[in-house]
Short mmCIF file of C-alpha atoms and ligand atoms in Angstrom, two decimals:
data_model
loop_
_atom_site.label_atom_id
_atom_site.label_comp_id
_atom_site.label_asym_id
_atom_site.label_seq_id
_atom_site.Cartn_x
_atom_site.Cartn_y
_atom_site.Cartn_z
CA MET A 1160 0.00 0.00 0.00
CA PRO A 1161 1.43 3.41 -0.93
CA PRO A 1162 1.39 5.89 1.99
CA GLU A 1163 -1.61 8.25 2.06
CA GLU A 1164 -0.85 11.62 0.46
CA LYS A 1165 -0.90 14.66 2.62
CA SER A 1166 -4.07 16.70 1.98
CA PHE A 1167 -5.61 19.94 3.14
CA HIS A 1168 -8.88 19.32 1.28
CA MET A 1169 -12.26 19.31 2.98
CA THR A 1170 -13.50 15.75 3.38
CA SER A 1171 -16.85 14.66 1.95
CA GLU A 1172 -18.16 14.35 5.50
CA GLU A 1173 -17.10 17.90 6.39
CA PHE A 1174 -18.51 19.18 3.10
CA ARG A 1175 -21.90 17.61 3.83
CA ARG A 1176 -21.98 19.16 7.32
CA HIS A 1177 -20.81 22.63 6.32
CA GLY A 1178 -22.93 22.59 3.19
CA ARG A 1179 -26.04 21.99 5.25
CA ALA A 1180 -24.99 24.80 7.59
CA VAL A 1181 -24.66 27.20 4.65
CA VAL A 1182 -28.06 26.24 3.20
CA ASP A 1183 -29.55 26.69 6.69
CA TRP A 1184 -27.83 30.07 6.96
CA ILE A 1185 -29.32 31.21 3.64
CA ALA A 1186 -32.81 29.97 4.61
CA ASP A 1187 -32.56 31.82 7.95
CA TYR A 1188 -31.29 34.90 6.09
CA TYR A 1189 -34.39 34.92 3.90
CA ASP A 1190 -36.57 34.52 7.00
CA ARG A 1191 -35.06 37.63 8.59
CA VAL A 1192 -33.98 39.74 5.59
CA GLU A 1193 -37.12 41.86 5.85
CA SER A 1194 -36.01 43.14 9.27
CA LEU A 1195 -32.51 44.20 8.14
CA PRO A 1196 -31.75 47.79 6.98
CA VAL A 1197 -32.12 47.49 3.20
CA LEU A 1198 -29.32 49.91 2.30
CA SER A 1199 -26.04 49.01 4.00
CA PRO A 1200 -25.08 51.72 6.52
CA ALA A 1201 -21.35 50.82 6.14
CA LYS A 1202 -18.89 53.69 5.80
CA PRO A 1203 -16.05 53.56 3.22
CA GLY A 1204 -13.26 51.33 4.52
CA GLN A 1205 -15.34 49.88 7.36
CA ILE A 1206 -15.43 46.33 6.03
CA ARG A 1207 -11.72 46.17 5.20
CA ALA A 1208 -10.86 47.54 8.64
CA ALA A 1209 -12.62 44.54 10.19
CA LEU A 1210 -10.55 42.05 8.15
CA PRO A 1211 -7.07 40.84 9.20
CA ALA A 1212 -4.19 42.53 7.39
CA ALA A 1213 -2.65 39.20 6.37
CA PRO A 1214 -4.19 35.93 5.17
CA PRO A 1215 -4.15 32.98 7.58
CA ALA A 1216 -0.94 30.94 7.45
CA THR A 1217 -2.84 27.84 8.50
CA GLY A 1218 -6.40 26.81 7.66
CA GLU A 1219 -9.25 27.90 9.92
CA PRO A 1220 -12.38 26.04 11.06
CA PHE A 1221 -15.35 26.49 8.75
CA ASP A 1222 -17.56 27.65 11.64
CA ALA A 1223 -15.21 30.59 12.19
CA ILE A 1224 -15.51 31.59 8.54
CA LEU A 1225 -19.30 31.46 8.66
CA ARG A 1226 -19.30 33.47 11.90
CA ASP A 1227 -17.32 36.20 10.11
CA VAL A 1228 -19.87 36.28 7.29
CA GLU A 1229 -22.39 37.26 9.93
CA ARG A 1230 -20.08 39.61 11.86
CA VAL A 1231 -18.05 41.31 9.11
CA ILE A 1232 -19.80 40.81 5.79
CA LEU A 1233 -23.47 41.18 6.60
CA PRO A 1234 -23.18 44.82 7.82
CA GLY A 1235 -21.71 45.65 4.41
CA ILE A 1236 -24.54 44.05 2.46
CA THR A 1237 -27.26 46.04 0.74
CA HIS A 1238 -30.12 43.59 0.80
CA TRP A 1239 -31.14 43.14 -2.82
CA GLN A 1240 -33.19 40.15 -1.68
CA SER A 1241 -35.24 42.20 0.78
CA PRO A 1242 -38.91 42.56 -0.18
CA ASN A 1243 -38.43 46.24 0.69
CA PHE A 1244 -35.86 46.67 -2.08
CA PHE A 1245 -37.46 49.02 -4.64
CA ALA A 1246 -34.24 50.54 -6.04
CA TYR A 1247 -32.72 50.38 -9.57
CA PHE A 1248 -34.16 47.27 -11.19
CA PRO A 1249 -34.29 44.04 -9.17
CA ALA A 1250 -31.48 41.45 -9.21
CA ASN A 1251 -33.54 38.54 -8.06
CA ALA A 1252 -32.59 35.26 -6.47
CA SER A 1253 -34.87 32.37 -5.57
CA PRO A 1254 -34.26 29.02 -3.85
CA PRO A 1255 -34.47 26.91 -7.04
CA ALA A 1256 -32.00 29.25 -8.77
CA ILE A 1257 -29.63 29.11 -5.80
CA LEU A 1258 -29.72 25.32 -5.81
CA GLY A 1259 -29.11 25.25 -9.57
CA GLU A 1260 -26.15 27.59 -9.04
CA LEU A 1261 -24.83 25.33 -6.30
CA LEU A 1262 -25.04 22.33 -8.56
CA SER A 1263 -23.28 24.25 -11.33
CA ALA A 1264 -20.46 25.02 -8.89
CA GLY A 1265 -20.41 21.39 -7.80
CA LEU A 1266 -20.10 20.05 -11.32
CA GLY A 1267 -17.49 22.72 -11.99
CA VAL A 1268 -17.99 22.46 -15.73
CA GLN A 1269 -16.27 24.80 -18.17
CA GLY A 1270 -18.57 24.68 -21.17
CA MET A 1271 -16.58 26.57 -23.81
CA LEU A 1272 -17.13 23.82 -26.41
CA TRP A 1273 -19.93 21.32 -26.91
CA ALA A 1274 -17.25 18.66 -26.42
CA THR A 1275 -16.18 20.01 -23.00
CA SER A 1276 -19.63 19.08 -21.61
CA PRO A 1277 -22.38 18.33 -24.12
CA ALA A 1278 -25.13 18.77 -21.50
CA CYS A 1279 -23.96 22.31 -20.69
CA THR A 1280 -24.46 23.37 -24.30
CA GLU A 1281 -27.56 21.35 -25.12
CA LEU A 1282 -29.50 22.28 -21.98
CA GLU A 1283 -28.74 25.94 -22.70
CA THR A 1284 -29.92 25.70 -26.31
CA HIS A 1285 -33.03 23.84 -25.22
CA VAL A 1286 -34.03 26.18 -22.38
CA LEU A 1287 -33.46 29.22 -24.59
CA ASP A 1288 -35.73 27.66 -27.20
CA TRP A 1289 -38.34 27.09 -24.47
CA LEU A 1290 -38.15 30.78 -23.61
CA VAL A 1291 -38.92 31.77 -27.21
CA GLY A 1292 -42.30 30.08 -26.74
CA MET A 1293 -42.74 31.23 -23.14
CA LEU A 1294 -42.26 34.90 -24.08
CA GLY A 1295 -43.93 34.66 -27.50
CA LEU A 1296 -40.70 35.78 -29.21
CA PRO A 1297 -40.39 35.52 -33.02
CA GLU A 1298 -39.65 31.98 -34.18
CA LYS A 1299 -36.59 33.17 -36.08
CA PHE A 1300 -34.77 33.25 -32.73
CA LEU A 1301 -35.17 29.47 -32.37
CA SER A 1302 -32.02 27.36 -32.70
CA THR A 1303 -33.89 25.01 -35.02
CA GLY A 1304 -33.74 27.64 -37.78
CA ALA A 1305 -30.94 30.04 -38.70
CA GLY A 1306 -30.97 31.80 -35.33
CA GLY A 1307 -30.54 30.78 -31.74
CA GLY A 1308 -30.07 31.86 -28.15
CA VAL A 1309 -27.13 31.89 -25.77
CA ILE A 1310 -26.69 32.91 -22.14
CA GLN A 1311 -24.43 35.93 -21.65
CA ASP A 1312 -23.29 37.21 -18.28
CA THR A 1313 -25.09 40.53 -18.72
CA ALA A 1314 -27.14 42.66 -21.10
CA SER A 1315 -24.02 44.79 -21.56
CA SER A 1316 -22.21 41.81 -23.08
CA ALA A 1317 -25.22 41.00 -25.27
CA THR A 1318 -25.24 44.53 -26.66
CA LEU A 1319 -21.50 44.40 -27.30
CA CYS A 1320 -21.78 41.05 -29.12
CA ALA A 1321 -24.68 42.37 -31.20
CA LEU A 1322 -22.68 45.46 -32.13
CA LEU A 1323 -19.62 43.40 -33.11
CA ALA A 1324 -21.76 41.20 -35.36
CA ALA A 1325 -23.40 44.32 -36.84
CA ARG A 1326 -20.01 45.95 -37.42
CA GLU A 1327 -18.72 42.91 -39.28
CA ARG A 1328 -21.90 42.41 -41.30
CA ALA A 1329 -21.80 46.06 -42.40
CA THR A 1330 -18.16 45.87 -43.51
CA GLY A 1331 -18.02 42.38 -45.00
CA PHE A 1332 -15.88 41.34 -41.99
CA ALA A 1333 -13.27 43.93 -42.93
CA VAL A 1334 -12.80 45.45 -39.46
CA ASN A 1335 -11.92 42.02 -38.08
CA ARG A 1336 -9.35 41.64 -40.88
CA ARG A 1337 -7.64 44.99 -41.01
CA GLY A 1338 -9.02 47.23 -38.27
CA GLY A 1339 -11.49 50.06 -38.40
CA ASP A 1340 -11.57 52.95 -40.84
CA ALA A 1341 -15.13 52.40 -42.03
CA HIS A 1342 -16.79 55.55 -40.58
CA LEU A 1343 -19.46 53.42 -38.92
CA THR A 1344 -22.26 55.04 -36.89
CA ALA A 1345 -24.63 53.65 -34.25
CA TYR A 1346 -27.95 54.92 -32.89
CA THR A 1347 -29.92 54.67 -29.68
CA SER A 1348 -32.21 56.93 -27.72
CA SER A 1349 -31.04 59.55 -25.24
CA GLN A 1350 -32.66 57.31 -22.58
CA ALA A 1351 -30.81 54.10 -23.49
CA HIS A 1352 -28.65 52.31 -20.96
CA SER A 1353 -25.01 53.40 -20.66
CA SER A 1354 -23.95 49.92 -21.82
CA VAL A 1355 -24.67 51.01 -25.42
CA GLU A 1356 -22.10 53.79 -25.18
CA LYS A 1357 -19.66 51.39 -23.54
CA ALA A 1358 -20.13 48.87 -26.36
CA VAL A 1359 -19.56 51.58 -28.97
CA LYS A 1360 -16.30 52.55 -27.24
CA ILE A 1361 -15.09 48.94 -26.94
CA ALA A 1362 -16.04 48.06 -30.52
CA GLY A 1363 -13.92 50.94 -31.77
CA LEU A 1364 -16.67 53.01 -33.37
CA GLY A 1365 -15.86 55.99 -31.17
CA ARG A 1366 -18.29 57.74 -28.85
CA GLU A 1367 -18.68 60.61 -31.31
CA ASN A 1368 -20.22 58.15 -33.78
CA LEU A 1369 -23.02 57.17 -31.43
CA ARG A 1370 -26.12 59.26 -32.07
CA LEU A 1371 -28.38 59.75 -29.06
CA ILE A 1372 -31.77 60.19 -30.69
CA GLU A 1373 -34.35 62.45 -29.09
CA VAL A 1374 -37.39 61.03 -27.32
CA ASP A 1375 -41.08 61.93 -27.16
CA ASP A 1376 -43.08 62.98 -24.10
CA LYS A 1377 -43.18 59.35 -22.96
CA PHE A 1378 -39.36 59.12 -23.15
CA ALA A 1379 -39.56 56.75 -26.14
CA LEU A 1380 -37.31 57.14 -29.18
CA ARG A 1381 -38.77 59.25 -32.02
CA PRO A 1382 -38.57 57.11 -35.16
CA GLU A 1383 -38.63 60.06 -37.55
CA ALA A 1384 -35.62 61.57 -35.77
CA LEU A 1385 -33.82 58.24 -36.10
CA ALA A 1386 -34.49 58.03 -39.84
CA ARG A 1387 -33.32 61.61 -40.28
CA ALA A 1388 -30.09 61.02 -38.37
CA MET A 1389 -29.31 57.87 -40.36
CA ASP A 1390 -29.96 59.56 -43.69
CA ASP A 1391 -27.88 62.62 -42.74
CA ASP A 1392 -25.00 60.31 -41.84
CA ARG A 1393 -25.28 58.38 -45.05
CA ARG A 1394 -25.23 61.60 -47.09
CA ALA A 1395 -22.08 62.63 -45.20
CA GLY A 1396 -20.34 59.40 -46.26
CA ARG A 1397 -20.77 57.52 -43.00
CA VAL A 1398 -22.10 53.97 -42.69
CA PRO A 1399 -25.01 53.46 -40.25
CA CYS A 1400 -24.56 49.92 -38.93
CA PHE A 1401 -26.37 49.47 -35.60
CA VAL A 1402 -29.49 50.61 -33.78
CA CYS A 1403 -30.29 49.65 -30.19
CA ALA A 1404 -33.95 50.05 -29.22
CA THR A 1405 -34.97 49.66 -25.58
CA VAL A 1406 -38.05 47.89 -24.27
CA GLY A 1407 -38.24 49.33 -20.76
CA THR A 1408 -35.58 52.00 -20.25
CA THR A 1409 -33.68 52.06 -16.99
CA SER A 1410 -34.71 55.59 -16.08
CA SER A 1411 -38.44 55.42 -16.68
CA ASN A 1412 -39.40 52.06 -18.28
CA ALA A 1413 -40.10 53.78 -21.61
CA LEU A 1414 -40.95 51.47 -24.51
CA ASP A 1415 -39.32 52.38 -27.80
CA PRO A 1416 -41.59 51.78 -30.84
CA VAL A 1417 -39.81 48.66 -32.11
CA ALA A 1418 -42.09 48.13 -35.14
CA GLU A 1419 -41.44 51.63 -36.53
CA ILE A 1420 -37.73 51.46 -35.70
CA GLY A 1421 -37.53 47.99 -37.26
CA ALA A 1422 -39.06 49.22 -40.52
CA ILE A 1423 -36.50 52.04 -40.71
CA CYS A 1424 -33.64 49.61 -40.08
CA LYS A 1425 -34.90 47.07 -42.63
CA GLU A 1426 -35.20 49.72 -45.31
CA ARG A 1427 -31.60 50.75 -44.74
CA GLY A 1428 -30.09 47.33 -44.06
CA VAL A 1429 -29.05 48.27 -40.52
CA TRP A 1430 -28.78 45.81 -37.60
CA LEU A 1431 -31.49 46.28 -34.96
CA HIS A 1432 -30.77 45.06 -31.43
CA VAL A 1433 -33.58 45.21 -28.85
CA ASP A 1434 -32.57 45.56 -25.21
CA ALA A 1435 -35.40 44.37 -22.95
CA ALA A 1436 -33.10 43.69 -19.98
CA MET A 1437 -35.71 44.12 -17.26
CA SER A 1438 -39.07 44.39 -18.99
CA GLY A 1439 -38.72 41.43 -21.35
CA THR A 1440 -39.80 39.13 -18.51
CA ALA A 1441 -43.26 40.76 -18.60
CA ALA A 1442 -43.90 38.96 -21.91
CA LEU A 1443 -44.34 35.74 -19.94
CA CYS A 1444 -47.91 37.07 -19.59
CA PRO A 1445 -49.77 37.29 -22.92
CA GLU A 1446 -51.44 40.56 -21.88
CA PHE A 1447 -48.01 42.28 -21.73
CA ARG A 1448 -46.68 40.99 -25.05
CA PHE A 1449 -47.56 44.32 -26.68
CA ILE A 1450 -44.11 45.47 -25.47
CA HIS A 1451 -42.52 43.31 -28.18
CA ARG A 1452 -44.65 44.53 -31.08
CA GLY A 1453 -42.37 44.61 -34.14
CA LEU A 1454 -39.71 42.34 -32.65
CA GLU A 1455 -39.87 40.15 -35.77
CA LEU A 1456 -37.94 42.98 -37.47
CA ALA A 1457 -35.03 42.77 -35.02
CA ASP A 1458 -31.70 41.06 -35.71
CA SER A 1459 -31.03 40.43 -32.04
CA TYR A 1460 -32.75 40.66 -28.68
CA CYS A 1461 -31.91 40.22 -25.01
CA PHE A 1462 -33.57 40.09 -21.62
CA ASN A 1463 -32.21 39.32 -18.16
CA PRO A 1464 -33.75 36.50 -16.12
CA HIS A 1465 -31.30 37.80 -13.48
CA LYS A 1466 -33.39 40.90 -13.12
CA TRP A 1467 -37.06 39.98 -12.87
CA MET A 1468 -37.27 36.23 -13.55
CA PHE A 1469 -36.13 34.92 -10.15
CA THR A 1470 -32.79 33.66 -11.50
CA ASN A 1471 -29.59 34.55 -9.70
CA PHE A 1472 -27.16 36.96 -11.26
CA ASP A 1473 -25.64 36.38 -13.83
CA CYS A 1474 -28.01 35.32 -16.58
CA ASP A 1475 -28.85 37.28 -19.73
CA CYS A 1476 -30.63 35.51 -22.60
CA PHE A 1477 -29.34 36.79 -25.95
CA TYR A 1478 -30.95 35.82 -29.25
CA VAL A 1479 -29.85 36.35 -32.83
CA ALA A 1480 -31.86 35.80 -36.01
CA ASP A 1481 -28.77 34.81 -38.01
CA ARG A 1482 -26.22 33.03 -35.83
CA ARG A 1483 -23.67 32.90 -38.66
CA ALA A 1484 -23.10 36.66 -38.48
CA LEU A 1485 -22.36 36.42 -34.75
CA ILE A 1486 -20.19 33.31 -34.98
CA GLU A 1487 -18.17 34.60 -37.91
CA ALA A 1488 -17.59 37.86 -36.07
CA LEU A 1489 -16.32 36.19 -32.90
CA SER A 1490 -14.82 32.83 -33.85
CA VAL A 1491 -11.09 32.11 -33.72
CA LEU A 1492 -10.08 28.45 -33.84
CA PRO A 1493 -6.65 27.58 -32.45
CA GLU A 1494 -5.29 24.06 -32.88
CA TYR A 1495 -5.71 23.15 -29.20
CA LEU A 1496 -9.51 23.60 -29.40
CA ARG A 1497 -10.01 21.49 -32.53
CA ASN A 1498 -12.14 18.40 -32.00
CA PRO A 1499 -14.28 16.05 -34.11
CA ALA A 1500 -17.63 17.42 -32.85
CA THR A 1501 -16.73 20.98 -33.87
CA GLU A 1502 -15.41 19.76 -37.20
CA SER A 1503 -18.63 17.84 -37.87
CA GLY A 1504 -20.62 21.10 -37.82
CA ALA A 1505 -23.37 19.31 -35.89
CA VAL A 1506 -22.92 21.16 -32.59
CA PHE A 1507 -22.89 24.68 -31.13
CA ASP A 1508 -19.66 25.81 -29.51
CA TYR A 1509 -20.90 28.69 -27.38
CA ARG A 1510 -17.40 30.16 -27.00
CA ASP A 1511 -18.04 31.56 -30.51
CA TRP A 1512 -21.18 33.37 -29.34
CA GLN A 1513 -19.53 35.45 -26.58
CA ILE A 1514 -16.42 37.48 -25.67
CA PRO A 1515 -14.62 35.14 -23.20
CA LEU A 1516 -13.57 31.62 -24.03
CA GLY A 1517 -14.64 29.98 -20.76
CA ARG A 1518 -18.22 29.73 -19.63
CA ARG A 1519 -20.15 28.50 -16.60
CA PHE A 1520 -23.06 26.10 -16.64
CA ARG A 1521 -25.64 28.86 -16.20
CA ALA A 1522 -28.50 27.03 -17.88
CA LEU A 1523 -28.91 24.79 -14.83
CA LYS A 1524 -30.28 27.57 -12.62
CA LEU A 1525 -32.58 28.79 -15.38
CA TRP A 1526 -33.85 25.24 -15.94
CA PHE A 1527 -34.43 24.81 -12.20
CA VAL A 1528 -36.39 28.08 -12.02
CA ILE A 1529 -38.59 27.25 -15.02
CA ARG A 1530 -39.27 23.73 -13.76
CA HIS A 1531 -39.93 24.80 -10.17
CA TYR A 1532 -42.34 27.66 -10.94
CA GLY A 1533 -43.73 26.40 -14.22
CA VAL A 1534 -45.04 28.99 -16.66
CA GLU A 1535 -48.06 29.48 -14.40
CA GLY A 1536 -45.97 30.33 -11.34
CA LEU A 1537 -43.76 32.78 -13.20
CA GLN A 1538 -46.79 34.48 -14.75
CA HIS A 1539 -48.47 34.75 -11.35
CA HIS A 1540 -45.61 36.62 -9.69
CA VAL A 1541 -44.90 38.90 -12.66
CA ARG A 1542 -48.59 39.78 -12.94
CA ARG A 1543 -48.74 40.48 -9.21
CA HIS A 1544 -45.74 42.82 -9.34
CA VAL A 1545 -47.34 44.81 -12.17
CA GLU A 1546 -50.62 44.95 -10.25
CA LEU A 1547 -48.86 46.25 -7.12
CA ALA A 1548 -46.96 48.90 -9.09
CA GLN A 1549 -50.21 50.03 -10.73
CA GLN A 1550 -51.86 50.26 -7.32
CA PHE A 1551 -48.96 52.39 -6.08
CA ALA A 1552 -49.25 54.65 -9.16
CA GLY A 1553 -52.92 55.11 -8.27
CA TRP A 1554 -52.03 56.20 -4.73
CA VAL A 1555 -49.51 58.72 -6.09
CA ARG A 1556 -52.14 60.13 -8.46
CA ALA A 1557 -54.62 60.51 -5.61
CA ASP A 1558 -52.25 62.46 -3.32
CA GLU A 1559 -52.07 66.08 -4.46
CA ARG A 1560 -48.60 66.54 -2.93
CA PHE A 1561 -47.21 64.13 -5.53
CA GLU A 1562 -47.21 63.66 -9.29
CA LEU A 1563 -46.33 60.84 -11.68
CA ALA A 1564 -43.26 61.79 -13.70
CA ALA A 1565 -43.70 59.27 -16.54
CA PRO A 1566 -46.21 56.68 -17.74
CA ALA A 1567 -45.99 53.47 -15.71
CA PRO A 1568 -46.66 50.73 -18.27
CA LEU A 1569 -45.46 47.84 -16.08
CA ASN A 1570 -43.75 47.55 -12.71
CA LEU A 1571 -41.77 50.81 -12.39
CA VAL A 1572 -43.34 53.97 -11.02
CA CYS A 1573 -41.53 57.29 -11.50
CA PHE A 1574 -42.94 59.97 -9.26
CA ARG A 1575 -42.00 63.11 -7.43
CA HIS A 1576 -43.11 65.44 -4.68
CA ARG A 1577 -44.34 68.71 -6.15
CA GLY A 1578 -42.04 70.64 -3.80
CA GLY A 1579 -39.03 70.56 -6.17
CA ASP A 1580 -35.60 68.90 -6.24
CA ALA A 1581 -34.54 69.78 -2.69
CA ALA A 1582 -37.75 68.36 -1.23
CA ASN A 1583 -37.38 65.14 -3.24
CA GLN A 1584 -33.74 64.76 -2.20
CA THR A 1585 -34.69 65.18 1.48
CA LEU A 1586 -37.48 62.66 1.04
CA LEU A 1587 -35.19 60.13 -0.65
CA ASP A 1588 -32.40 60.52 1.89
CA GLY A 1589 -34.78 60.23 4.84
CA LEU A 1590 -36.43 57.10 3.50
CA ASN A 1591 -33.18 55.34 2.57
CA GLN A 1592 -31.44 56.25 5.82
CA SER A 1593 -34.37 54.79 7.76
CA GLY A 1594 -33.37 51.35 6.46
CA ALA A 1595 -37.04 50.47 6.05
CA LEU A 1596 -36.92 50.53 2.26
CA TYR A 1597 -34.60 51.46 -0.57
CA LEU A 1598 -35.53 53.70 -3.51
CA THR A 1599 -33.28 55.26 -6.14
CA HIS A 1600 -33.67 58.31 -8.34
CA THR A 1601 -33.32 59.55 -11.88
CA ARG A 1602 -33.80 62.87 -13.67
CA LEU A 1603 -36.71 63.29 -16.06
CA ASN A 1604 -37.32 66.63 -17.83
CA ASP A 1605 -34.43 67.87 -15.71
CA LYS A 1606 -36.31 67.26 -12.47
CA LEU A 1607 -35.21 64.94 -9.69
CA THR A 1608 -37.51 61.93 -9.84
CA LEU A 1609 -37.98 59.01 -7.46
CA ARG A 1610 -38.28 55.47 -8.84
CA LEU A 1611 -40.19 52.65 -7.16
CA SER A 1612 -39.41 49.40 -8.91
CA VAL A 1613 -41.61 46.47 -7.88
CA GLY A 1614 -40.02 43.17 -8.80
CA GLN A 1615 -38.19 41.64 -5.85
CA THR A 1616 -38.97 37.94 -5.48
CA ARG A 1617 -40.61 38.32 -2.06
CA THR A 1618 -42.33 41.70 -2.47
CA GLU A 1619 -46.01 41.43 -1.57
CA ALA A 1620 -48.91 43.87 -1.25
CA ARG A 1621 -48.04 44.69 2.37
CA HIS A 1622 -44.50 45.81 1.46
CA VAL A 1623 -45.72 48.21 -1.24
CA ALA A 1624 -48.46 49.53 1.05
CA ARG A 1625 -45.90 50.12 3.81
CA ALA A 1626 -43.56 51.86 1.37
CA TRP A 1627 -46.34 54.29 0.39
CA HIS A 1628 -47.21 54.84 4.04
CA LEU A 1629 -43.55 55.66 4.84
CA ILE A 1630 -43.27 57.98 1.81
CA GLN A 1631 -46.40 59.85 2.91
CA ALA A 1632 -45.16 60.11 6.50
CA GLU A 1633 -41.77 61.44 5.33
CA ALA A 1634 -43.56 63.94 3.06
CA SER A 1635 -45.56 65.19 6.03
CA ARG A 1636 -42.31 65.97 7.82
CA LEU A 1637 -40.94 68.09 4.93
C1 PLP B 1908 -32.42 48.55 -20.15
C2 PLP B 1908 -31.15 48.04 -19.54
N1 PLP B 1908 -30.17 47.60 -20.34
C3 PLP B 1908 -29.01 47.14 -19.85
C4 PLP B 1908 -28.78 47.09 -18.50
C5 PLP B 1908 -27.48 46.57 -18.01
O1 PLP B 1908 -27.67 45.33 -17.44
P1 PLP B 1908 -26.47 44.32 -17.17
O2 PLP B 1908 -26.03 44.58 -15.78
O3 PLP B 1908 -27.07 42.98 -17.37
O4 PLP B 1908 -25.40 44.62 -18.16
C6 PLP B 1908 -29.77 47.54 -17.62
C7 PLP B 1908 -29.55 47.51 -16.17
O5 PLP B 1908 -30.34 47.90 -15.37
C8 PLP B 1908 -30.98 48.01 -18.16
O6 PLP B 1908 -31.95 48.46 -17.36
#
């Protein structure tokens, strides 16, 4: 018998015990999260000051590590999973997603190629095809035709990949070959997410070649202004190559008119990407599918189950109508990745659909969520969130001290106190410092505006009612 090798690894027995303790800790956390101050009160440097200057020279007991999560880490957590979290857009978690994530970590798969774990690729393709039906998306996004879906880490990456494919399609793949001197231009509304500008910078178009198109009184892109800007550019010798429309802007949940924008893009042969990062999830319910009117004219589309569909960060579903354009734009095949499956042409290698080479098994958590809730369960909670937001909008309308600052088509309500910016800032600061809820702001028509975003997994009627009660009480103190 060879002597046993020295090992510092956790034994299976220890792993079982500590694993159960961690799952128990998370379950207890969800039971008490409602009572914790939503916005972390930590001061800059506070968390680091509580950590030892040097790493441990010898391993420590697991219980001690978990105790420090409670003692050191928790005070520095802003509780995105609190039902009183109404800030930004949600970044939801749910028990089935967490368990799927745990299993993904346990399998430790790196799914860059079909061959490096066929199930990682095929489950992803399959679940993304399911979602085409679940959201009523155009069939051209199905993998069974010329298109297909892939999970990206974020909507920002999806937009960047779409832009790179658009850039290459517009130039006959010339920028990939010899760099960029093509005078390409891109278009999005003045309300679009900052990730569009970031993508334009990374893709080498230059920020000055991104046109921020004006919006109407509902903060939605004006199609005629888009057409004008594209035609002006073309006359000046530039090459319009990419438009990003938004279904549910970050500031105010504005819905760009995708059908009109799509017609303009088709006429001019320009790539249309539709960013529905948060609001796309609403299309689970047939009554909200109006948000995707005209989507059949888009070349690509994305939405984030990691926002409103109860799936842990990170999980963005990105669809293209013509996967060849994307793959040709991003594929590089070194010798060490060659394999018979790739060569056969019968499989997807998702490394060619994204920026990094390596990829996690993200489809597991999405599959767990869809199977746990079923379409019915997902629809129920999404519908309920919209209902609660609409109820809140009604309360704002009925209180003469307040006004709605934008239409509230779904689950985001933009509102303000009529007392002006200073009053709204005082209101916001008072509410957030109380720890009882967390709201964030934007500026609409150059006025400070408060946003109440209803979409956290555990948010129920009583949380929204309490939020309104607290807002009213704070307003009375102004
Ligand atoms: C409309 C929209 N697009 C893109 C993003 C960026 O999302 P991600 O963090 O997935 O890149 C957001 C984030 O809130 C968003 O609201």
